[in-house]
Amino acid sequence: MASGSMTMNPICLVENQKNQLRVNPEALEILDKISQPVVVVAISGLHQTGKSYLMNRLAGANPDFPLGFMMESETKGIWMWCVPHPSKPNHTLVLLDTEGLGNVEKGDPKNDSWIFTLAVLLSSVFIYNSVGTINHQALEQLHYVTELTQLIRTKSSPSPSEEDDSAEFMSFFPDLVWALRDFTLELEMDGRPITADEYLQNALKLIPGEDPQIQESNMPREFIRKFFPRRNCFVLHQPTNDKRLLQHMEDVSEKQLDLNFQEQSKNFCQYIFTHAKTKTIREEIIITGNGLGTLAKAYVDTINSGAVPCLENAVTALAQIENSAAVQKAADHYSQQMAQRASLPTDTLRELLDLHVTCEKEAIEIFMENSFKDDNQVFQKKLMEIIDMRKEDFLLHNEEESVKYCQAQLRQLSEPLMERISRGTFSVPGGYNLYLEAMDNIEKSYNLVPRKGMKANEVLQSFMQAQAATKESILQEDKALTSREKDLAAESAKNWEAEKEQELIRQKQKEQEEKSEAQEKSFQENLIQLKEKMKRESENRLRVLERTLEHKLKIQKELQIEGFEKESEKMRKEINQLKQEIQETENFWPSIFVELFCMAAGVLLGPSMFQ
């Protein structure tokens, strides 16, 4: 399950023992091995309502979740089941089954609220399972939804208006599916047939009246309408009329169930498989298995500390882990691609540097795609430093390969010369000119050898310097030359060596210029991609706010139609506040981008670039 998923038996993710929550380390290990995006489906509801049966149907396996049809609730805490997604390739379906709400055996009712809250925060689709119709009692039992904004903070430094921060809550909250079990009513209203979704929408209409009980019963309706814009309803008939079978559902085969129930269950599962979205945060941060484990641990640790889970802090904790992984993934891609594409030694330094620029660009793209909330570009700078070190390693290795290859070529080309020197071929009158001719032939042949690399001239000069003593000896022994001719020859040799030294200096200067040019390209590429990422994040934030505005406008219209002027006016104020935030976000990009961009440039490039 290193990069994918595999079918596994259910395991407790969040244990609930003696009213104390604890994340199971074994479950975290399983999630840590899932690098795929996850679709998280959580189910919650009163105990003994058949929640686990739906989980088993979604898992497509024989019942493995303890079904809890006995008097004591079997599912304690939150149980997890990871299976390959049946219709989304390269995704893992994570099923979360929560212990039954409202169990009289529990000592602290607050425990139910935390289990409910965790299920909402961890899922991309939240299934609320209840028996019968959506009536006053059913909505009263769903009081947990009204506590969400008290049990969760969106920001680490809350403001007085945070409770109305619908956009932020909605960016974390899942889609809602209400499953009505043992439903016996006809789906119709005013004498016409209606869908289950229309039935839910009608049930969520506010009840007129100022009576405190009415106001209290309206609260779940308001919160569901406000924070769960995407909601659906499914009705399921009783599985069978045989009470004995109902008491032993874990042993009942599919054939023994009511045909209507079978069809309804099939449609329910198909909807979840088709429409359940990948778990995301703020619609841009894709959650993988290991990310889900990080969120679960962060939330539970905060609850156990006595504090209220903070969405912003959870994202920060997740960002630390995911950004570190993004740096590693990007750096590994750079190393792998450089190793695969580079044929060392390269003919020129520029050839290797051009390849470096290409591979670095790809690495930065990978980092940008997999990172988020990289405040002050800490992780991007770390990636730059790692890539720079690995680039230097490739440059050094390239030089070493060039030296080895050139030395091998010169050994082979100079072998006949060495034999002639050993035989004394040049220790004769006129031998010096013969020696120069032989050396000239070696140099010409050496220059014709392809892809010697950037150390070609340096290795040749070292070879020539190594032959200096032999050359001087042959020169002095050559009786065919006069003293004047020998002095001129010695002077010519010195001039040649000085010229080669200057060539090496010019070559090193050129290489340094090419390195500086590549470094500048690196910085510019980092800034370009950072600019694009900042712009995408700003545009995404704007889309979230606009969707929230659209949703609130819809709610306000419904409230006006239903005659709730007071609530409509309250929503109007929220809408105006949201419009102002949208306006500020639209103005944010052109007005503050230059300042943010310069700050980021200063962090990435360092002060030397601005001197």
Coordinates of C-alpha atoms in Angstrom, one line a residue:
M1 CA 0.0 0.0 0.0
A2 CA 3.0 2.2 -0.5
S3 CA 1.6 4.1 -3.4
G4 CA -1.8 2.6 -3.7
S5 CA -4.3 0.8 -1.5
M6 CA -5.4 -2.7 -0.7
T7 CA -8.4 -4.3 0.8
M8 CA -8.1 -4.6 4.6
N9 CA -10.3 -5.6 7.5
P10 CA -11.9 -2.8 9.6
I11 CA -9.6 -1.3 12.3
C12 CA -10.4 1.2 15.0
L13 CA -9.1 4.7 13.9
V14 CA -10.2 6.6 17.0
E15 CA -10.6 4.6 20.1
N16 CA -13.1 5.8 22.7
Q17 CA -12.4 4.2 26.1
K18 CA -13.7 5.6 29.4
N19 CA -14.7 8.9 27.6
Q20 CA -11.1 9.4 26.4
L21 CA -10.3 9.6 22.7
R22 CA -7.1 8.1 21.3
V23 CA -5.9 7.6 17.7
N24 CA -4.8 4.0 17.1
P25 CA -1.1 3.9 16.0
E26 CA -1.8 0.8 13.9
A27 CA -4.4 2.7 11.9
L28 CA -2.1 5.6 11.4
E29 CA 0.5 3.2 10.0
I30 CA -2.0 2.0 7.5
L31 CA -2.9 5.5 6.4
D32 CA 0.7 6.5 6.3
K33 CA 1.3 4.0 3.5
I34 CA -1.5 5.4 1.4
S35 CA -0.1 8.1 -0.8
Q36 CA -3.1 8.2 -3.1
P37 CA -5.9 10.8 -2.7
V38 CA -8.7 9.5 -0.5
V39 CA -12.5 9.6 -0.7
V40 CA -13.7 9.6 2.9
V41 CA -17.2 8.5 3.6
A42 CA -18.3 8.7 7.3
I43 CA -21.6 7.6 8.7
S44 CA -23.1 8.7 12.0
G45 CA -26.5 8.3 13.7
L46 CA -28.3 6.9 16.7
H47 CA -27.1 3.5 17.9
Q48 CA -28.9 0.3 16.6
T49 CA -30.0 1.9 13.4
G50 CA -28.0 -0.3 11.0
K51 CA -25.2 2.1 10.1
S52 CA -22.7 -0.7 9.8
Y53 CA -24.8 -2.5 7.3
L54 CA -24.5 0.5 4.9
M55 CA -20.7 0.5 5.5
N56 CA -20.5 -3.1 4.5
R57 CA -22.5 -2.5 1.4
L58 CA -20.2 0.4 0.4
A59 CA -17.1 -1.8 1.1
G60 CA -18.6 -4.4 -1.2
A61 CA -17.7 -7.2 1.2
N62 CA -19.4 -9.6 3.6
P63 CA -20.3 -7.9 6.9
D64 CA -17.2 -7.3 8.9
F65 CA -18.2 -4.2 10.9
P66 CA -19.8 -5.4 14.2
L67 CA -23.4 -4.6 13.4
G68 CA -24.6 -3.8 16.9
F69 CA -28.1 -5.2 16.8
M70 CA -27.6 -6.5 20.4
M71 CA -28.4 -4.2 23.3
E72 CA -24.9 -2.8 23.7
S73 CA -23.4 -0.8 20.9
E74 CA -20.6 -2.7 19.2
T75 CA -18.8 0.1 17.3
K76 CA -16.8 2.1 19.8
G77 CA -15.1 5.3 18.6
I78 CA -14.5 5.5 14.9
W79 CA -13.7 2.4 12.8
M80 CA -12.0 2.6 9.5
W81 CA -12.0 0.5 6.4
C82 CA -9.7 1.2 3.4
V83 CA -10.5 -0.3 0.0
P84 CA -9.6 0.5 -3.6
H85 CA -12.2 3.0 -4.9
P86 CA -14.5 1.1 -7.3
S87 CA -14.9 3.9 -9.8
K88 CA -12.0 6.4 -9.2
P89 CA -8.7 5.0 -10.4
N90 CA -5.7 5.7 -8.2
H91 CA -8.0 6.7 -5.3
T92 CA -8.6 4.9 -2.0
L93 CA -12.1 4.7 -0.5
V94 CA -11.9 5.2 3.3
L95 CA -15.0 4.3 5.2
L96 CA -15.5 5.6 8.7
D97 CA -18.2 4.0 10.9
T98 CA -18.9 5.9 14.1
E99 CA -20.3 4.5 17.4
G100 CA -24.0 5.1 17.8
L101 CA -25.1 8.5 19.2
G102 CA -27.3 8.8 22.2
N103 CA -26.2 5.5 23.8
V104 CA -27.6 5.5 27.4
E105 CA -24.6 3.5 28.6
K106 CA -22.3 6.5 28.0
G107 CA -21.5 8.7 30.9
D108 CA -20.6 11.9 29.1
P109 CA -22.9 13.1 26.3
K110 CA -20.1 15.5 25.2
N111 CA -18.3 12.4 23.9
D112 CA -21.0 12.0 21.2
S113 CA -20.5 15.6 20.1
W114 CA -16.7 15.0 19.6
I115 CA -17.3 11.8 17.7
F116 CA -19.8 13.6 15.5
T117 CA -17.5 16.5 15.0
L118 CA -14.5 14.3 14.0
A119 CA -16.7 12.4 11.5
V120 CA -17.6 15.7 9.9
L121 CA -14.1 17.1 9.8
L122 CA -12.5 13.9 8.4
S123 CA -15.0 13.1 5.7
S124 CA -15.7 14.3 2.2
V125 CA -19.2 12.8 2.4
F126 CA -21.0 12.6 5.7
I127 CA -23.9 10.2 5.9
Y128 CA -26.5 10.8 8.7
N129 CA -28.4 7.6 9.3
S130 CA -31.8 7.7 11.0
V131 CA -35.0 5.6 11.2
G132 CA -38.4 6.8 10.0
T133 CA -39.3 10.2 8.8
I134 CA -37.6 13.6 9.2
N135 CA -39.8 15.0 12.0
H136 CA -39.3 17.1 15.1
Q137 CA -37.8 14.2 17.0
A138 CA -35.4 13.4 14.2
L139 CA -34.2 17.0 14.0
E140 CA -34.0 17.2 17.8
Q141 CA -31.7 14.1 17.8
L142 CA -29.5 16.0 15.3
H143 CA -28.7 18.7 17.7
Y144 CA -25.0 17.8 17.3
V145 CA -24.9 19.8 14.1
T146 CA -25.8 23.0 15.9
E147 CA -22.8 22.5 18.2
L148 CA -20.2 22.4 15.4
T149 CA -19.4 26.1 15.4
Q150 CA -18.9 26.0 19.1
L151 CA -16.7 22.9 18.9
I152 CA -14.6 24.1 16.0
R153 CA -12.6 27.3 15.4
T154 CA -11.6 28.3 11.9
K155 CA -8.6 30.5 13.0
S156 CA -6.0 30.3 15.8
S157 CA -6.8 33.9 16.7
P158 CA -10.6 34.0 16.6
S159 CA -12.5 37.2 15.8
P160 CA -16.0 38.1 17.0
S161 CA -17.3 37.4 13.5
E162 CA -15.8 34.0 13.2
E163 CA -19.0 32.2 14.1
D164 CA -20.4 33.5 10.8
D165 CA -17.3 32.5 8.8
S166 CA -19.5 30.3 6.6
A167 CA -17.0 30.2 3.7
E168 CA -14.2 28.9 5.9
F169 CA -16.5 26.3 7.6
M170 CA -17.9 25.2 4.2
S171 CA -14.4 24.7 2.8
F172 CA -13.7 22.1 5.5
F173 CA -17.2 20.5 5.8
P174 CA -18.3 17.5 3.7
D175 CA -21.4 16.9 1.5
L176 CA -24.3 15.7 3.5
V177 CA -26.4 12.6 2.7
W178 CA -29.3 11.8 4.9
A179 CA -30.2 8.1 4.9
L180 CA -33.8 7.4 6.1
R181 CA -34.2 3.8 7.2
D182 CA -37.4 1.8 7.5
F183 CA -39.2 4.6 5.6
T184 CA -42.9 3.9 5.1
L185 CA -44.4 7.2 3.8
E186 CA -45.3 7.9 0.2
L187 CA -43.0 10.5 -1.2
E188 CA -45.6 13.1 -2.2
M189 CA -46.5 16.7 -1.3
D190 CA -49.7 18.5 -2.2
G191 CA -50.9 15.4 -4.1
R192 CA -47.9 15.2 -6.4
P193 CA -44.9 12.9 -6.2
I194 CA -41.6 14.3 -5.0
T195 CA -38.0 13.1 -4.8
A196 CA -36.2 12.2 -1.6
D197 CA -34.1 15.4 -2.1
E198 CA -37.3 17.5 -2.3
Y199 CA -38.6 15.8 0.8
L200 CA -35.4 16.7 2.7
Q201 CA -35.6 20.3 1.4
N202 CA -39.2 20.6 2.6
A203 CA -38.3 19.1 6.0
L204 CA -35.6 21.7 6.5
K205 CA -38.0 24.7 6.0
L206 CA -38.2 26.8 9.1
I207 CA -41.3 26.7 11.3
P208 CA -42.9 30.1 11.9
G209 CA -43.3 31.3 15.5
E210 CA -41.4 33.0 18.3
D211 CA -41.9 30.2 20.9
P212 CA -38.5 29.1 22.3
Q213 CA -39.2 25.5 21.5
I214 CA -39.9 26.4 17.9
Q215 CA -36.7 28.5 17.8
E216 CA -34.7 25.6 19.2
S217 CA -36.2 23.1 16.7
N218 CA -35.3 25.5 13.9
M219 CA -31.6 25.6 14.8
P220 CA -30.7 22.3 13.2
R221 CA -32.6 23.3 10.1
E222 CA -30.7 26.6 9.9
F223 CA -27.3 25.1 10.4
I224 CA -27.8 22.3 7.9
R225 CA -29.0 24.8 5.3
K226 CA -26.2 27.2 6.1
F227 CA -23.2 24.9 6.3
F228 CA -24.1 22.0 4.0
P229 CA -25.1 23.5 0.7
R230 CA -24.7 20.2 -1.1
R231 CA -27.2 17.7 0.6
N232 CA -29.1 14.7 -0.6
C233 CA -31.6 12.3 0.8
F234 CA -32.1 8.5 0.3
V235 CA -35.0 6.5 1.7
L236 CA -34.7 2.8 2.4
H237 CA -37.5 0.5 3.2
Q238 CA -37.2 -2.1 6.0
P239 CA -34.8 -4.8 4.9
T240 CA -37.2 -7.6 5.7
N241 CA -40.4 -8.1 7.7
D242 CA -39.0 -11.1 9.4
K243 CA -38.0 -10.0 12.9
R244 CA -35.8 -13.0 13.5
L245 CA -33.7 -12.0 10.4
L246 CA -33.6 -8.4 11.6
Q247 CA -32.0 -9.5 14.9
H248 CA -29.3 -11.4 13.0
M249 CA -28.6 -9.2 10.0
E250 CA -24.9 -10.2 10.1
D251 CA -26.0 -13.7 9.0
V252 CA -28.6 -12.7 6.4
S253 CA -27.8 -13.3 2.8
E254 CA -28.7 -10.7 0.1
K255 CA -31.4 -13.0 -1.3
Q256 CA -33.3 -12.9 2.0
L257 CA -33.7 -9.2 1.9
D258 CA -36.7 -7.3 0.4
L259 CA -36.3 -6.6 -3.3
N260 CA -37.1 -2.9 -2.9
F261 CA -34.5 -2.6 -0.1
Q262 CA -31.9 -4.3 -2.3
E263 CA -32.6 -1.8 -5.2
Q264 CA -32.6 1.2 -2.8
S265 CA -29.3 0.0 -1.3
K266 CA -27.8 -0.5 -4.7
N267 CA -28.8 3.1 -5.8
F268 CA -27.5 4.5 -2.5
C269 CA -24.1 2.9 -3.0
Q270 CA -23.9 3.8 -6.6
Y271 CA -24.6 7.5 -5.8
I272 CA -21.8 7.5 -3.2
F273 CA -19.3 5.8 -5.5
T274 CA -20.2 8.3 -8.3
H275 CA -20.6 11.6 -6.5
A276 CA -18.5 11.3 -3.4
K277 CA -15.6 13.8 -3.9
T278 CA -12.0 13.4 -3.1
K279 CA -11.3 14.8 0.4
T280 CA -10.0 18.3 0.1
I281 CA -9.5 21.3 2.3
R282 CA -10.5 24.7 0.9
E283 CA -11.1 22.9 -2.4
E284 CA -7.4 23.0 -3.3
I285 CA -5.6 20.9 -0.7
I286 CA -6.0 17.3 -1.8
I287 CA -5.8 14.9 1.2
T288 CA -4.0 11.6 0.9
G289 CA -4.1 8.7 3.3
N290 CA -1.1 10.0 5.3
G291 CA -2.7 13.4 5.3
L292 CA -5.9 12.0 6.7
G293 CA -3.9 10.4 9.5
T294 CA -2.2 13.7 10.3
L295 CA -5.6 15.5 10.5
A296 CA -7.1 12.8 12.7
K297 CA -4.2 13.0 15.2
A298 CA -4.1 16.8 15.2
Y299 CA -7.8 17.0 16.0
V300 CA -7.8 14.3 18.7
D301 CA -4.7 15.6 20.4
T302 CA -6.3 19.1 20.6
I303 CA -9.6 17.6 22.0
N304 CA -7.7 15.7 24.6
S305 CA -5.8 18.8 25.6
G306 CA -9.1 20.4 26.5
A307 CA -8.9 22.9 23.7
V308 CA -11.2 23.4 20.7
P309 CA -9.9 22.0 17.4
C310 CA -8.7 24.8 15.1
L311 CA -8.9 24.2 11.4
E312 CA -6.1 26.6 10.7
N313 CA -3.8 24.9 13.1
A314 CA -4.7 21.5 11.6
V315 CA -3.8 22.8 8.1
T316 CA -0.5 24.1 9.4
A317 CA 0.3 20.7 11.0
L318 CA -0.6 19.0 7.7
A319 CA 1.4 21.5 5.7
Q320 CA 4.6 20.8 7.7
I321 CA 4.4 17.1 6.8
E322 CA 3.1 17.5 3.2
N323 CA 5.5 20.2 2.3
S324 CA 8.5 18.2 3.6
A325 CA 7.2 15.3 1.4
A326 CA 6.8 17.7 -1.5
V327 CA 10.4 18.8 -1.1
Q328 CA 11.6 15.2 -1.1
K329 CA 9.5 14.3 -4.1
A330 CA 10.7 17.2 -6.1
A331 CA 14.3 16.8 -5.2
D332 CA 14.2 13.0 -6.0
H333 CA 12.6 13.9 -9.4
Y334 CA 15.5 16.3 -10.1
S335 CA 18.1 13.7 -9.3
Q336 CA 16.4 10.9 -11.2
Q337 CA 15.9 13.0 -14.3
M338 CA 19.4 14.4 -14.3
A339 CA 20.9 10.9 -13.9
Q340 CA 18.7 9.5 -16.7
R341 CA 19.1 12.4 -19.2
A342 CA 22.7 13.4 -18.7
S343 CA 25.4 11.5 -20.7
L344 CA 28.6 12.3 -18.8
P345 CA 30.9 13.8 -19.6
T346 CA 28.9 16.5 -21.4
D347 CA 30.6 18.2 -24.3
T348 CA 30.2 21.6 -22.7
L349 CA 29.3 23.0 -19.3
R350 CA 26.3 24.8 -20.9
E351 CA 24.9 21.5 -22.0
L352 CA 24.7 20.2 -18.5
L353 CA 23.5 23.5 -17.1
D354 CA 20.7 23.6 -19.7
L355 CA 19.6 20.2 -18.6
H356 CA 19.8 21.3 -14.9
V357 CA 17.5 24.3 -15.7
T358 CA 15.0 21.9 -17.4
C359 CA 15.0 19.4 -14.6
E360 CA 14.8 22.0 -11.9
K361 CA 11.8 23.6 -13.6
E362 CA 10.0 20.2 -13.5
A363 CA 11.0 19.8 -9.8
I364 CA 9.6 23.2 -8.9
E365 CA 6.4 22.4 -10.7
I366 CA 6.1 19.2 -8.6
F367 CA 6.8 21.1 -5.4
M368 CA 4.2 23.7 -6.3
E369 CA 1.6 21.1 -7.1
N370 CA 2.1 19.2 -3.9
S371 CA 2.8 22.0 -1.4
F372 CA 0.6 24.5 0.4
K373 CA 0.7 27.1 3.1
D374 CA 4.5 27.5 2.7
D375 CA 4.6 30.6 4.8
N376 CA 7.7 32.7 4.0
Q377 CA 8.7 30.1 1.3
V378 CA 10.6 28.1 3.9
F379 CA 10.2 24.8 2.1
Q380 CA 10.7 26.3 -1.4
K381 CA 14.0 27.8 -0.2
K382 CA 15.0 24.4 1.2
L383 CA 14.2 22.8 -2.1
M384 CA 16.4 25.4 -3.9
E385 CA 19.3 24.6 -1.5
I386 CA 19.0 20.9 -2.0
I387 CA 18.8 21.2 -5.8
D388 CA 21.8 23.6 -5.8
M389 CA 23.8 21.1 -3.8
R390 CA 22.8 18.2 -6.1
K391 CA 23.6 20.3 -9.1
E392 CA 27.1 20.9 -7.7
D393 CA 27.5 17.2 -7.2
F394 CA 26.6 16.6 -10.9
L395 CA 29.0 19.3 -12.0
L396 CA 31.8 17.7 -10.0
H397 CA 31.0 14.3 -11.3
N398 CA 30.9 15.6 -14.8
E399 CA 34.4 17.1 -14.4
E400 CA 35.7 13.8 -12.9
E401 CA 34.3 11.9 -15.8
S402 CA 35.8 14.3 -18.2
V403 CA 39.2 14.0 -16.6
K404 CA 39.1 10.2 -16.5
Y405 CA 38.0 10.0 -20.1
C406 CA 40.6 12.5 -21.4
Q407 CA 43.4 10.9 -19.5
A408 CA 42.5 7.5 -20.9
Q409 CA 42.4 9.0 -24.5
L410 CA 45.8 10.7 -24.0
R411 CA 47.4 7.5 -22.6
Q412 CA 46.2 5.6 -25.6
L413 CA 47.3 8.3 -28.1
S414 CA 50.7 8.8 -26.5
E415 CA 51.6 5.2 -26.1
P416 CA 53.6 5.0 -29.4
L417 CA 55.4 8.3 -28.4
M418 CA 56.4 6.8 -25.0
E419 CA 57.8 3.7 -26.8
R420 CA 59.8 5.9 -29.2
I421 CA 61.2 7.9 -26.2
S422 CA 62.2 4.7 -24.4
R423 CA 64.0 3.4 -27.6
G424 CA 65.9 6.8 -27.8
T425 CA 64.3 7.6 -31.2
F426 CA 64.6 11.3 -30.5
S427 CA 68.1 11.3 -29.0
V428 CA 69.6 12.0 -32.5
P429 CA 70.4 15.2 -34.4
G430 CA 67.1 16.6 -35.5
G431 CA 65.3 14.6 -32.8
Y432 CA 63.7 17.7 -31.3
N433 CA 61.7 18.6 -34.4
L434 CA 60.7 14.9 -34.7
Y435 CA 59.5 15.1 -31.1
L436 CA 57.5 18.3 -31.8
E437 CA 55.9 16.7 -34.8
A438 CA 54.9 13.6 -32.8
M439 CA 53.4 15.8 -30.0
D440 CA 51.6 17.9 -32.6
N441 CA 50.1 14.7 -34.1
I442 CA 48.9 13.6 -30.6
E443 CA 47.3 17.0 -30.0
K444 CA 45.5 16.9 -33.4
S445 CA 44.3 13.4 -32.8
Y446 CA 43.2 14.3 -29.3
N447 CA 41.2 17.3 -30.6
L448 CA 39.3 15.0 -33.0
V449 CA 38.1 12.8 -30.1
P450 CA 34.4 13.7 -29.5
R451 CA 32.7 14.5 -26.1
K452 CA 35.8 14.9 -24.1
G453 CA 34.0 17.2 -21.7
M454 CA 34.9 20.5 -20.1
K455 CA 38.2 19.3 -18.7
A456 CA 39.7 18.6 -22.2
N457 CA 42.0 21.6 -22.4
E458 CA 43.1 21.3 -18.7
V459 CA 44.0 17.6 -19.1
L460 CA 45.9 18.3 -22.3
Q461 CA 47.9 21.1 -20.6
S462 CA 48.6 18.8 -17.7
F463 CA 49.9 16.2 -20.1
M464 CA 52.1 18.7 -21.9
Q465 CA 53.5 19.9 -18.6
A466 CA 54.3 16.4 -17.6
Q467 CA 56.3 16.1 -20.8
A468 CA 58.1 19.4 -20.2
A469 CA 61.2 17.8 -18.7
T470 CA 61.5 15.2 -21.5
K471 CA 60.9 17.9 -24.1
E472 CA 63.7 20.1 -22.6
S473 CA 66.1 17.1 -22.4
I474 CA 65.5 16.2 -26.1
L475 CA 66.0 19.9 -27.0
Q476 CA 69.3 20.2 -25.2
E477 CA 70.6 16.9 -26.6
D478 CA 69.8 17.8 -30.2
K479 CA 73.2 18.5 -31.8
A480 CA 71.6 19.7 -35.0
L481 CA 70.4 22.9 -33.3
T482 CA 72.6 25.9 -32.4
S483 CA 72.4 27.6 -29.0
R484 CA 70.4 30.4 -30.5
E485 CA 67.9 28.0 -32.0
K486 CA 67.6 26.2 -28.7
D487 CA 66.9 29.5 -26.9
L488 CA 64.2 30.4 -29.4
A489 CA 62.7 26.9 -29.1
A490 CA 62.6 27.3 -25.3
E491 CA 61.1 30.7 -25.6
S492 CA 58.5 29.4 -28.0
A493 CA 57.6 26.6 -25.5
K494 CA 57.1 29.1 -22.7
N495 CA 54.9 31.3 -25.0
W496 CA 52.8 28.3 -25.9
E497 CA 52.4 27.4 -22.2
A498 CA 51.5 31.0 -21.3
E499 CA 48.9 31.0 -24.1
K500 CA 47.4 27.8 -22.9
E501 CA 47.2 29.2 -19.4
Q502 CA 45.3 32.2 -20.7
E503 CA 42.9 29.9 -22.6
L504 CA 42.2 28.1 -19.4
I505 CA 41.6 31.4 -17.5
R506 CA 39.2 32.5 -20.3
Q507 CA 37.5 29.1 -20.2
K508 CA 37.0 29.3 -16.4
Q509 CA 35.7 32.9 -16.7
K510 CA 33.2 31.7 -19.3
E511 CA 32.2 28.7 -17.2
Q512 CA 31.6 31.1 -14.2
E513 CA 29.5 33.3 -16.4
E514 CA 27.4 30.3 -17.5
K515 CA 27.0 29.2 -13.9
S516 CA 25.8 32.7 -12.9
E517 CA 23.4 32.7 -15.8
A518 CA 22.0 29.4 -14.8
Q519 CA 21.7 30.5 -11.2
E520 CA 19.8 33.6 -12.4
K521 CA 17.5 31.4 -14.5
S522 CA 16.9 29.2 -11.4
F523 CA 15.9 32.2 -9.3
Q524 CA 13.6 33.6 -12.0
E525 CA 11.9 30.2 -12.5
N526 CA 11.3 29.9 -8.7
L527 CA 9.8 33.4 -8.7
I528 CA 7.7 32.8 -11.8
Q529 CA 6.1 29.7 -10.4
L530 CA 5.7 31.2 -7.0
K531 CA 3.8 34.1 -8.7
E532 CA 1.6 31.7 -10.6
K533 CA 0.9 29.7 -7.4
M534 CA 0.0 32.9 -5.4
K535 CA -2.3 34.0 -8.2
R536 CA -4.0 30.5 -8.3
E537 CA -4.5 30.5 -4.6
S538 CA -6.1 34.0 -4.7
E539 CA -8.4 33.0 -7.6
N540 CA -9.4 29.8 -5.7
R541 CA -10.2 31.8 -2.6
L542 CA -12.3 34.1 -4.7
R543 CA -14.2 31.1 -6.2
V544 CA -14.9 29.7 -2.7
L545 CA -16.2 33.1 -1.5
E546 CA -18.4 33.5 -4.7
R547 CA -19.9 30.0 -4.2
T548 CA -20.6 30.9 -0.6
L549 CA -22.3 34.1 -1.7
E550 CA -24.4 32.2 -4.2
H551 CA -25.4 29.8 -1.4
K552 CA -26.3 32.6 1.0
L553 CA -28.3 34.5 -1.6
K554 CA -30.3 31.3 -2.2
I555 CA -30.9 30.9 1.6
Q556 CA -32.0 34.5 1.8
K557 CA -34.5 34.1 -1.0
E558 CA -35.9 31.0 0.6
L559 CA -36.3 32.8 3.9
Q560 CA -38.1 35.7 2.2
I561 CA -40.4 33.2 0.5
E562 CA -41.0 31.4 3.7
G563 CA -41.8 34.7 5.4
F564 CA -38.9 34.9 7.9
E565 CA -38.0 38.6 7.5
K566 CA -35.9 38.7 10.7
E567 CA -33.7 35.8 9.6
S568 CA -33.6 37.2 6.0
E569 CA -32.3 40.5 7.3
K570 CA -29.6 38.7 9.3
M571 CA -28.6 36.8 6.2
R572 CA -28.6 40.1 4.2
K573 CA -26.0 41.5 6.7
E574 CA -23.9 38.3 6.2
I575 CA -24.2 38.7 2.4
N576 CA -23.1 42.3 2.6
Q577 CA -20.1 41.4 4.7
L578 CA -19.2 38.6 2.3
K579 CA -19.5 40.9 -0.7
Q580 CA -17.1 43.3 1.0
E581 CA -14.7 40.4 1.6
I582 CA -15.0 39.4 -2.1
Q583 CA -14.3 43.0 -3.1
E584 CA -11.2 43.1 -0.9
T585 CA -10.0 39.8 -2.3
E586 CA -10.5 41.1 -5.9
N587 CA -8.4 44.2 -5.0
F588 CA -5.9 42.2 -3.0
W589 CA -4.1 40.7 -6.0
P590 CA -3.0 43.8 -7.9
S591 CA -2.5 46.0 -4.8
I592 CA -0.5 43.7 -2.5
F593 CA 1.1 41.2 -5.0
V594 CA 4.2 43.4 -5.6
E595 CA 4.8 43.7 -1.9
L596 CA 4.4 40.0 -1.3
F597 CA 6.4 39.1 -4.4
C598 CA 9.4 41.3 -3.3
M599 CA 9.2 39.8 0.2
A600 CA 9.3 36.3 -1.3
A601 CA 12.1 37.3 -3.7
G602 CA 14.1 38.5 -0.7
V603 CA 13.7 35.2 1.1
L604 CA 14.4 33.0 -2.0
L605 CA 17.2 35.0 -3.6
G606 CA 18.9 36.5 -0.5
P607 CA 20.1 40.1 -0.1
S608 CA 23.0 39.7 -2.5
M609 CA 20.6 39.8 -5.5
F610 CA 19.4 43.3 -4.5
Q611 CA 22.8 44.9 -3.9

